[in-house]
XYZ file of C-alpha atoms in Angstrom:
456
model
C -38.879 42.862 -57.163
C -38.895 40.913 -60.451
C -35.230 39.934 -59.987
C -35.946 38.855 -56.403
C -38.844 36.656 -57.522
C -36.842 35.042 -60.338
C -33.988 34.203 -57.977
C -36.387 32.999 -55.291
C -38.144 30.696 -57.770
C -34.835 29.269 -58.975
C -33.722 28.688 -55.383
C -37.020 27.001 -54.476
C -36.906 24.769 -57.557
C -33.287 23.779 -56.926
C -33.923 23.018 -53.243
C -37.042 21.017 -54.113
C -35.116 18.868 -56.615
C -32.186 18.316 -54.260
C -34.301 17.562 -51.177
C -36.636 15.183 -53.010
C -33.750 13.204 -54.479
C -31.742 13.280 -51.246
C -34.631 11.897 -49.229
C -35.378 9.577 -52.133
C -31.928 8.024 -51.603
C -32.822 7.175 -48.011
C -36.245 5.971 -49.143
C -34.811 3.682 -51.837
C -32.451 1.794 -49.522
C -35.046 1.638 -46.741
C -37.561 -0.006 -49.069
C -34.835 -2.221 -50.526
C -34.174 -3.707 -47.094
C -37.826 -3.920 -46.063
C -37.765 -0.991 -43.642
C -41.021 0.878 -43.159
C -41.033 4.549 -44.152
C -43.805 6.323 -42.263
C -43.605 9.772 -43.885
C -41.925 11.238 -46.955
C -42.123 15.032 -46.994
C -40.866 17.885 -49.112
C -40.312 20.780 -46.683
C -41.040 20.594 -42.969
C -44.537 20.485 -41.494
C -44.530 21.655 -37.852
C -48.150 22.043 -36.666
C -49.678 21.675 -40.127
C -48.992 20.705 -43.737
C -49.992 22.048 -47.143
C -50.799 18.705 -48.699
C -50.527 15.001 -47.942
C -51.862 11.675 -49.163
C -51.423 8.017 -48.319
C -51.793 5.497 -51.171
C -53.979 2.482 -50.564
C -52.104 -0.454 -48.978
C -49.060 1.766 -48.363
C -47.306 2.404 -45.067
C -46.003 5.776 -46.236
C -47.714 9.158 -46.075
C -46.453 11.576 -48.725
C -46.806 15.314 -48.272
C -45.628 18.882 -48.668
C -44.908 21.002 -45.612
C -45.073 24.768 -45.308
C -41.535 25.471 -44.020
C -39.133 25.366 -47.019
C -35.964 24.539 -45.095
C -35.491 21.011 -46.388
C -37.486 17.816 -46.096
C -37.460 14.488 -44.337
C -38.033 10.780 -44.611
C -39.364 9.365 -41.302
C -38.121 5.807 -40.971
C -39.601 3.437 -38.411
C -37.382 2.538 -35.468
C -34.825 5.287 -36.022
C -33.774 8.148 -33.760
C -33.933 11.222 -35.990
C -35.008 14.859 -35.958
C -38.603 13.828 -35.173
C -37.425 12.834 -31.649
C -40.084 10.115 -31.553
C -38.954 8.534 -28.271
C -42.272 6.757 -27.668
C -41.705 4.513 -30.675
C -38.285 3.540 -29.353
C -39.853 2.299 -26.087
C -41.876 -0.329 -27.971
C -40.596 -3.854 -28.732
C -38.380 -4.056 -31.804
C -40.305 -4.972 -34.966
C -38.815 -6.743 -38.018
C -39.700 -3.820 -40.319
C -37.855 -1.274 -38.214
C -34.530 0.380 -38.940
C -33.057 -0.709 -35.591
C -33.721 -4.384 -36.339
C -31.595 -4.454 -39.473
C -27.883 -5.341 -39.750
C -25.459 -2.437 -39.383
C -24.349 -2.576 -43.039
C -27.940 -2.168 -44.243
C -28.511 0.748 -41.869
C -25.277 2.299 -43.134
C -26.470 2.159 -46.747
C -29.793 3.709 -45.740
C -27.952 6.600 -44.083
C -25.526 7.298 -46.928
C -28.252 6.919 -49.565
C -29.101 10.640 -49.603
C -25.486 11.781 -49.836
C -24.774 9.224 -52.560
C -27.735 10.398 -54.647
C -26.758 14.074 -54.286
C -23.191 13.425 -55.377
C -24.252 11.264 -58.335
C -26.843 13.885 -59.280
C -24.139 16.577 -59.428
C -21.986 14.408 -61.707
C -24.962 13.704 -63.979
C -25.849 17.400 -64.193
C -22.258 18.408 -64.960
C -22.064 15.742 -67.664
C -25.373 16.983 -69.082
C -24.162 20.584 -69.106
C -21.023 19.636 -71.027
C -23.032 17.555 -73.492
C -25.680 20.239 -74.146
C -23.696 23.475 -73.885
C -20.074 22.394 -73.969
C -17.406 24.323 -72.084
C -17.111 27.982 -73.123
C -14.378 30.151 -71.646
C -11.799 32.841 -72.392
C -8.265 31.410 -72.159
C -6.215 33.347 -69.623
C -3.274 33.612 -72.019
C -5.533 35.345 -74.584
C -6.470 38.183 -72.203
C -4.085 40.607 -73.873
C -5.030 43.647 -71.763
C -3.703 41.696 -68.807
C -4.720 42.064 -65.176
C -5.160 44.813 -62.620
C -3.549 44.109 -59.223
C -3.996 45.586 -55.759
C -1.250 46.870 -53.446
C -0.647 43.474 -51.816
C -0.201 41.804 -55.207
C 2.167 44.504 -56.420
C 4.271 44.003 -53.276
C 4.812 40.421 -54.500
C 6.084 41.690 -57.868
C 2.966 41.801 -60.037
C 2.395 44.798 -62.283
C -0.757 46.099 -63.924
C -1.039 44.689 -67.435
C 0.704 41.387 -66.670
C -0.792 38.526 -68.690
C -0.993 35.500 -66.397
C -0.011 32.205 -67.992
C 0.206 29.650 -65.180
C 2.087 28.463 -62.106
C 4.261 25.543 -61.074
C 0.927 23.738 -60.631
C 0.073 24.083 -64.337
C -1.282 26.429 -66.993
C -4.265 28.643 -66.201
C -7.421 27.748 -68.066
C -9.335 31.013 -67.546
C -9.884 33.785 -65.033
C -11.729 32.090 -62.187
C -11.498 31.092 -58.549
C -9.278 28.218 -59.689
C -6.716 30.734 -60.949
C -6.701 32.536 -57.596
C -6.477 29.240 -55.726
C -3.467 28.174 -57.804
C -1.753 31.516 -57.210
C -2.368 31.240 -53.465
C -0.648 27.837 -53.340
C 2.043 28.428 -55.976
C 5.759 28.993 -55.457
C 6.137 30.320 -59.020
C 3.835 32.154 -61.377
C 4.513 32.523 -65.108
C 3.405 35.643 -66.940
C 3.992 37.869 -69.964
C 5.103 41.444 -69.294
C 5.858 43.867 -72.118
C 5.788 41.010 -74.621
C 8.360 38.950 -72.710
C 7.682 35.824 -70.695
C 8.995 35.809 -67.137
C 8.342 34.271 -63.744
C 7.789 35.533 -60.207
C 8.504 33.649 -56.992
C 5.597 33.386 -54.561
C 5.465 32.215 -50.905
C 3.042 29.339 -51.624
C 0.751 30.083 -48.678
C -1.281 33.168 -49.577
C -4.693 33.409 -47.915
C -7.292 32.796 -50.624
C -10.095 34.365 -48.586
C -8.097 37.584 -48.175
C -7.356 37.599 -51.903
C -11.070 37.428 -52.652
C -12.390 39.779 -49.972
C -9.933 42.682 -50.087
C -11.145 45.838 -51.799
C -9.910 46.179 -54.454
C -9.353 42.427 -54.914
C -5.951 40.812 -55.383
C -6.387 40.543 -59.149
C -9.077 41.293 -61.727
C -9.163 41.547 -65.509
C -7.935 44.943 -66.679
C -10.486 46.788 -68.804
C -9.772 50.040 -70.706
C -11.520 53.211 -69.543
C -13.073 53.667 -72.988
C -16.764 54.553 -73.100
C -18.909 52.055 -74.966
C -22.077 54.106 -74.492
C -23.365 57.219 -72.747
C -26.878 57.066 -71.311
C -29.132 59.990 -72.314
C -30.185 62.453 -69.628
C -27.220 61.648 -67.391
C -24.356 63.806 -66.075
C -22.031 62.255 -68.674
C -24.389 63.211 -71.506
C -24.739 66.752 -70.112
C -20.944 67.044 -70.067
C -20.795 66.113 -73.758
C -19.124 62.729 -73.333
C -19.473 60.350 -76.271
C -18.912 56.727 -77.166
C -15.208 56.116 -77.791
C -14.005 58.750 -75.304
C -11.243 57.571 -72.979
C -11.150 58.692 -69.343
C -7.564 59.624 -68.465
C -8.012 61.488 -65.149
C -10.543 61.761 -62.324
C -10.350 64.549 -59.728
C -6.737 65.195 -60.643
C -5.677 61.536 -60.395
C -4.495 59.622 -63.475
C -6.813 56.866 -64.706
C -5.058 54.018 -66.512
C -8.074 51.685 -66.717
C -11.762 51.430 -65.963
C -10.751 49.458 -62.853
C -8.956 52.547 -61.509
C -11.983 54.709 -62.309
C -14.236 52.366 -60.322
C -11.787 52.415 -57.407
C -11.886 56.216 -57.351
C -15.683 56.149 -57.477
C -15.649 53.735 -54.540
C -13.451 56.132 -52.569
C -15.896 58.909 -53.414
C -18.694 56.745 -52.052
C -16.871 56.487 -48.729
C -16.565 60.283 -48.623
C -20.267 60.712 -49.392
C -21.206 58.195 -46.681
C -19.644 60.353 -43.945
C -20.839 63.702 -45.331
C -22.680 65.513 -42.530
C -24.294 68.368 -44.448
C -25.930 68.868 -47.867
C -23.007 71.132 -48.769
C -20.544 68.307 -48.010
C -22.585 65.912 -50.149
C -22.701 68.359 -53.037
C -18.955 68.938 -52.774
C -18.367 65.170 -53.005
C -20.619 64.938 -56.071
C -18.764 67.719 -57.913
C -15.958 66.015 -59.822
C -13.490 66.857 -62.552
C -13.060 64.351 -65.373
C -10.532 64.580 -68.197
C -11.376 62.567 -71.302
C -9.497 62.068 -74.545
C -11.109 61.964 -77.993
C -8.977 61.413 -81.093
C -5.875 62.546 -79.230
C -7.480 65.738 -77.893
C -8.044 66.154 -74.145
C -11.191 67.715 -72.731
C -11.786 68.696 -69.089
C -15.350 68.620 -67.718
C -16.744 69.590 -64.333
C -19.542 67.122 -63.629
C -22.159 66.879 -60.879
C -22.828 63.209 -60.241
C -26.285 61.966 -59.290
C -27.209 61.534 -55.618
C -26.173 57.868 -55.850
C -22.897 58.796 -57.605
C -23.868 57.693 -61.083
C -22.107 59.214 -64.114
C -24.183 57.491 -66.787
C -21.541 55.644 -68.788
C -21.000 52.040 -69.804
C -17.828 50.286 -70.890
C -17.233 46.838 -72.327
C -16.790 44.107 -69.744
C -13.721 41.929 -70.091
C -15.967 39.168 -71.459
C -16.881 41.401 -74.409
C -13.248 42.278 -75.092
C -12.139 38.771 -76.003
C -13.312 35.952 -78.226
C -14.306 32.915 -76.157
C -13.516 29.346 -77.152
C -15.945 26.460 -76.804
C -15.030 22.846 -76.355
C -17.868 20.547 -77.341
C -18.412 17.074 -75.896
C -20.103 14.042 -77.375
C -22.403 11.967 -75.178
C -19.768 9.447 -74.151
C -17.084 12.121 -73.783
C -19.299 14.199 -71.474
C -19.645 11.432 -68.852
C -15.986 11.152 -67.732
C -15.554 14.905 -68.212
C -18.566 15.574 -65.970
C -17.248 13.155 -63.333
C -13.821 14.829 -63.432
C -15.332 18.293 -63.155
C -17.639 17.285 -60.285
C -14.773 15.699 -58.345
C -12.717 18.856 -58.898
C -15.531 21.040 -57.544
C -15.846 18.802 -54.487
C -12.108 18.772 -53.780
C -11.793 22.556 -54.034
C -14.860 23.058 -51.836
C -13.448 20.722 -49.187
C -10.086 22.478 -49.396
C -11.716 25.887 -48.899
C -13.546 24.690 -45.778
C -10.458 25.521 -43.714
C -11.343 29.187 -44.045
C -14.701 28.653 -42.316
C -12.886 28.282 -38.991
C -11.391 31.795 -39.201
C -13.125 35.010 -38.120
C -13.364 36.213 -41.715
C -14.617 32.814 -42.793
C -17.413 32.913 -40.213
C -18.455 36.330 -41.547
C -18.538 34.857 -45.044
C -21.170 32.277 -44.099
C -24.395 32.937 -45.932
C -27.972 31.781 -45.576
C -30.820 31.568 -48.049
C -30.302 35.168 -49.168
C -26.650 34.578 -50.061
C -27.463 31.308 -51.824
C -30.331 32.888 -53.741
C -28.105 35.745 -54.916
C -25.826 33.198 -56.614
C -28.589 32.449 -59.135
C -28.781 34.714 -62.216
C -31.250 37.651 -62.248
C -32.844 36.246 -65.409
C -33.934 32.673 -65.975
C -30.963 30.905 -67.545
C -31.139 27.120 -67.656
C -27.388 26.735 -68.097
C -26.601 28.770 -64.978
C -29.541 27.230 -63.093
C -28.317 23.674 -63.621
C -24.709 24.630 -62.903
C -25.747 26.210 -59.604
C -28.018 23.268 -58.775
C -25.128 20.838 -59.312
C -22.900 22.944 -57.063
C -25.565 23.036 -54.327
C -25.984 19.266 -54.682
C -22.277 18.783 -53.974
C -22.477 21.154 -50.994
C -25.521 19.292 -49.667
C -23.736 15.954 -50.030
C -20.600 17.172 -48.274
C -22.393 19.005 -45.466
C -24.642 16.033 -44.771
C -21.742 13.601 -44.466
C -20.034 15.706 -41.792
C -19.891 13.738 -38.511
C -22.401 15.967 -36.716
C -25.297 14.310 -34.853
C -28.643 15.003 -36.589
C -26.872 14.903 -39.962
C -26.421 11.730 -42.005
C -22.715 11.823 -41.178
C -23.457 11.679 -37.466
C -25.506 8.510 -37.926
C -22.759 7.081 -40.152
C -20.176 7.792 -37.437
C -22.179 5.913 -34.805
C -22.820 3.023 -37.209
C -19.113 2.720 -37.984
C -18.446 2.692 -34.235
C -20.970 -0.120 -33.886
C -19.486 -2.107 -36.774
C -15.966 -1.801 -35.361
C -16.711 -2.385 -31.660
C -19.748 -4.667 -32.092
C -21.531 -2.432 -29.567
C -24.527 -0.202 -30.227
C -24.537 3.281 -28.678
C -27.304 3.524 -26.064
C -30.637 5.049 -27.082
C -30.385 7.720 -24.379
C -26.977 8.737 -25.737
C -28.317 8.802 -29.303
C -31.266 11.008 -28.336
C -29.025 13.446 -26.472
C -26.580 13.512 -29.382
C -29.462 14.237 -31.745
C -30.550 17.186 -29.609
C -26.989 18.541 -29.511
C -26.545 18.139 -33.261
C -29.903 19.736 -33.968
C -28.925 22.664 -31.750
C -25.638 23.099 -33.647
C -27.489 23.134 -36.966
C -30.005 25.712 -35.727
C -27.144 27.896 -34.454
C -25.311 27.693 -37.798
C -28.519 28.533 -39.654
C -29.144 31.550 -37.410
C -25.565 32.819 -37.866
C -25.647 32.339 -41.651
C -28.978 34.125 -42.111
C -28.023 36.849 -39.628
C -24.949 37.484 -41.782
C -27.283 37.924 -44.758
C -29.298 40.525 -42.850
C -26.195 42.403 -41.683
C -24.845 42.464 -45.249
C -28.201 43.715 -46.515
C -28.078 46.518 -43.915
C -24.457 47.270 -44.940
C -23.325 46.668 -41.361
C -20.928 43.865 -42.323
């Protein structure tokens, strides 16, 4: 429960910052051009609100709604998600959105997206200035990588140290490495102390590489115990720190990755066990460990949730990271470069959304919340907030009615043709766009529920 609350608080804080500044972008340009803003709200307020106030001599009511799905800035004389059609029937007033030139209305509409994108760049620059860039160089990962069957069919072997591709040298083990491999025609690596290259097709499916179990590639970690938890099956079997697992249920174990794969297979067996005897049979395992060159065989009964009670070093603990520090003026262009890279890769990955697997990968508030760390970490919080800011900017500029991009599309049409779309058309388009957004939200959050129930 504590982890859930910490993640929920981080998500709420991030959304509040992003929504306030996004709507603040619209608000700024509206006020700049003398357009009346009737309401400025954090979160939505159908039927009632939590708090609101209207400053003296102000046309704007500020408030906080109860539905934390976003926020809004209600601008006079504009067809938006409020569907205020009565206002549109009145004579045009000089302070209204619809009375202003198209270029001013365009700036009002892109104001939120512009602020979100600039915010992401500022946050990334701030992160580099305060914390620098800490990572483990891929070429220094001397234990190499562990590959699945599909990767081995392309020529990879367990223990290969990945260096780079025809697109450039790998920085670290990350999604960028997988993306480069998926698009590369050549990958450079070190095998057995010798550098060599493999030819690749150049069109591997990145989503498949990420979603297959086991995944296409992961850092190889030795099956050497770093600690044994007291009162566990491993402790009862006499296992100690420094022991190396070399076999599990008669199958050789060459790494901790292989051990986890075998445990995963055991989990599948336990899931279909129909009787207590079947469950107990699945939990009875044989493990061979090696200590100072001497092998020891132990028959172990795993816990009901298949826990052995051991811990090994993660790949992060196996290597010494490097940190590149940035001065104030260095961090600004570096932050801009990093933010633009994040945006470009996110846009490039959008093509997978239109596949069946991509649709299943859509996530709602649960999936987004799970991306935040289980403990409060300002570095990870701001990094995630910047990423969400870029997503918010990109999603809002999509040419879907009810989003900023839909309004931008109609404004560009007006500027090119010198003809305004009819109000009836705009209202219908808003309804259609709003319906699409509700449908996407339902699908994304339904996916979260299905994943939570282990159905998907």
